[in-house]
Amino acid sequence: MATATRTVVFTDLVNYTEKTGNIDREGLRRLLDEHRRLVEPILLKRGGRVVKELGDAFMALFDSATDAAQAGRDIIEKVASANTFQIRVSAATGDVEEIANDAFGDAVNLASRINSATGPGECWFSESTRICMNQSEIPWEPVREVTLKGIHGPVMCYRVVGKHKAWLPNQVRDAFKSSNLLRVRRNEPLGAMPADPVILFENFAPGSVELKRAVDSIPVLDPSRLWLSAYHIGPADRLEWTSNGHGLVIGHPASVDRAFDEVRAETSHKIDRDTIIIDKSDTEVDLVLSGLALPAVPMADVVAGYTYDLLSDRRWVNRSDQAVLRVEVSQPGVKVLAIAAGVSVDGRPLAPGQSLPLANGASLSGPGGSHRFVLLHDAPYIGLFINDSPIPMGVAVGQVTEIGREPQIPGFLLPDRRGQENIRWCPGPRAARAREGGFTLDRALAGRRQSAVEVERGGHYRLRSLHPRCPTFIFSDHRPLERVDTEATLHLGDLVIAGTTLVGLRGPQGED
C-alpha cells in the first residue's frame, strides 16, 4: 500500500502500569472507560481516525496537522477539567503506511518517542508538525531539544498551550521573583521602572501600532528584556517580534495571571521560611530545611502513589515546569525521572526522560547540588532525600520555636505545597471524598502547629509534639525512625520529620 502524509497522534495515560498493580479489575475498567469517554470523541470530532487502542493509549491519524494539534489541545484541557487522571499527548507529521489496523513509518516512531518525553498534562509535537500546521490557529511554544531512544540526533519539541495553563520563561519568572518585572498593560498607566527591568507587554495585539508605540516608549536598550504575552500570534508577527531579539510568553491572560500567582505564593513562603528570627550572635542551634520525606503508599485507601519535582534551587514542589527531576513513589518503590540535563545517580548520568529505581544510600546529583537518599523500611515513610538549605534559622537558649504550616512567631514555616496534580488516587469513595475535600499530602500530614523545639542550657534540646493527629518523627544515621508522642530529646545532627519536610538540627553555621 502506498504511503501518505499524515499527522500521527498518540495519547497515553500517565503511570498506567503502576495503576494496574494498585486497583482492582472494576476500578481499572472504570479508569479505561473514563479515558475512552473523554479522549475518543475529541479525536473523532477533529477528524482523526483511531487506528489502534491499547486500553491506556490511542494512536490516531489526521489528514491535517492543524486538526491534530487542535485535538491535542482539546484533550489536555478536557482531562485537566475532569481531574480524574493525567494524560500525555504527542504528534509528528510525515509519511505513513497503513496496513490492516496499524500504521508504520518514521512519523509513527517519532510521535511515540516524543510521547515518552512529554510532561503529564501536556501535548508536545515535532518540527514537522509545526511546519505543516496553521500556526495562527494553534497557541504553541518551543520546549527544548530532547534525546529520544531510537531517534538519531537531538529532536526539537514544541508544546501546544491550552487555555488552562501557562509556562513562564525563566527570565520572566526570575525578574518577577526579584521585583524587576514591569508588566505593561494596554490602556493602563505605566508603573515605576525597576532598577534592572524586564518588561512584559500584556493585552496588546501582536504587530499592532499600539504595541510598537508602547515598545518605543520604554527606555530599555537590551531587546532580550522585552517580552510579549499573547495567546494567538500569527507566524509573521511572531517572526517580526522574535527576530528583534524579543521573547514571548504564550498563554491565555487568565492562565498567565495564575502562573504569576503561583510564583508569588512560592516566593512569599520561601521568604517567610528563611527569615532569621534572632541575632546570630545569640544562636545556640540552627534549624535548617533539610530535604523531603516520602510517605509510604498505599495510604489509607486514598493515595496510591505520588510524585514530587525538584527545582534547581533545591526546593521540592508538587509540580513545576521548571523542574530538573521528578521523584515517583509507588508501592514497588522509589524512582527518579530526569527532566533536565545534568542529573545523575551515583555518578551515572541520566538523559532527560530517563528514569531509574533508587537504592538505599544513592547519591542523587543535579543542578543545585547533591541529595542523599535513605531507604526506610518502617511505615509510615518509605524514604528520605537529605540536603541542607544554605539559609538556617537560629534559635537561642530558652527559646521555643514551633514547626508547622502556621507556627506561632518565632516559628519555622513548613513549605506550602498546594495542589493535587502530583497525587495518584486509590479507587473507591474514600479517595473520591478526599479529592473533593482538597486533600494534599502536606495538609494531611502536617499541622498548623505541629511540634516545638526547645533549647535548654547546657546544650540540651527537646522536641515536643503539639498536634493530636499529625505525628512528628525523629531520624538520624545513629538512631532509627522514632515517633514523638509527647516529647523527646534531640541531638545535633538529628532530623525532625514533619509531614513531608525534613528539618535538621545543626550547630551554628552548620557545625554539628
PDB file of C-alpha atoms in Angstrom, residues 307-310 323-328 335-339:
ATOM      1  CA  THR A 307       5.414  12.493  42.672  1.00  0.00           C
ATOM      2  CA  TYR A 308       7.493  15.495  43.741  1.00  0.00           C
ATOM      3  CA  ASP A 309       9.534  17.795  41.499  1.00  0.00           C
ATOM      4  CA  LEU A 310      12.954  19.210  42.397  1.00  0.00           C
ATOM      5  CA  ALA A 323      11.822  21.088  37.484  1.00  0.00           C
ATOM      6  CA  VAL A 324      15.169  19.393  36.883  1.00  0.00           C
ATOM      7  CA  LEU A 325      13.957  15.965  38.040  1.00  0.00           C
ATOM      8  CA  ARG A 326      10.900  14.151  39.356  1.00  0.00           C
ATOM      9  CA  VAL A 327      10.674  11.557  42.113  1.00  0.00           C
ATOM     10  CA  GLU A 328       7.947   8.946  41.668  1.00  0.00           C
ATOM     11  CA  LYS A 335      12.448   6.004  41.250  1.00  0.00           C
ATOM     12  CA  VAL A 336      13.821   9.223  39.821  1.00  0.00           C
ATOM     13  CA  LEU A 337      12.977  10.670  36.399  1.00  0.00           C
ATOM     14  CA  ALA A 338      15.419  13.135  34.846  1.00  0.00           C
ATOM     15  CA  ILE A 339      13.660  16.137  33.300  1.00  0.00           C
TER      16      ILE A 339
END
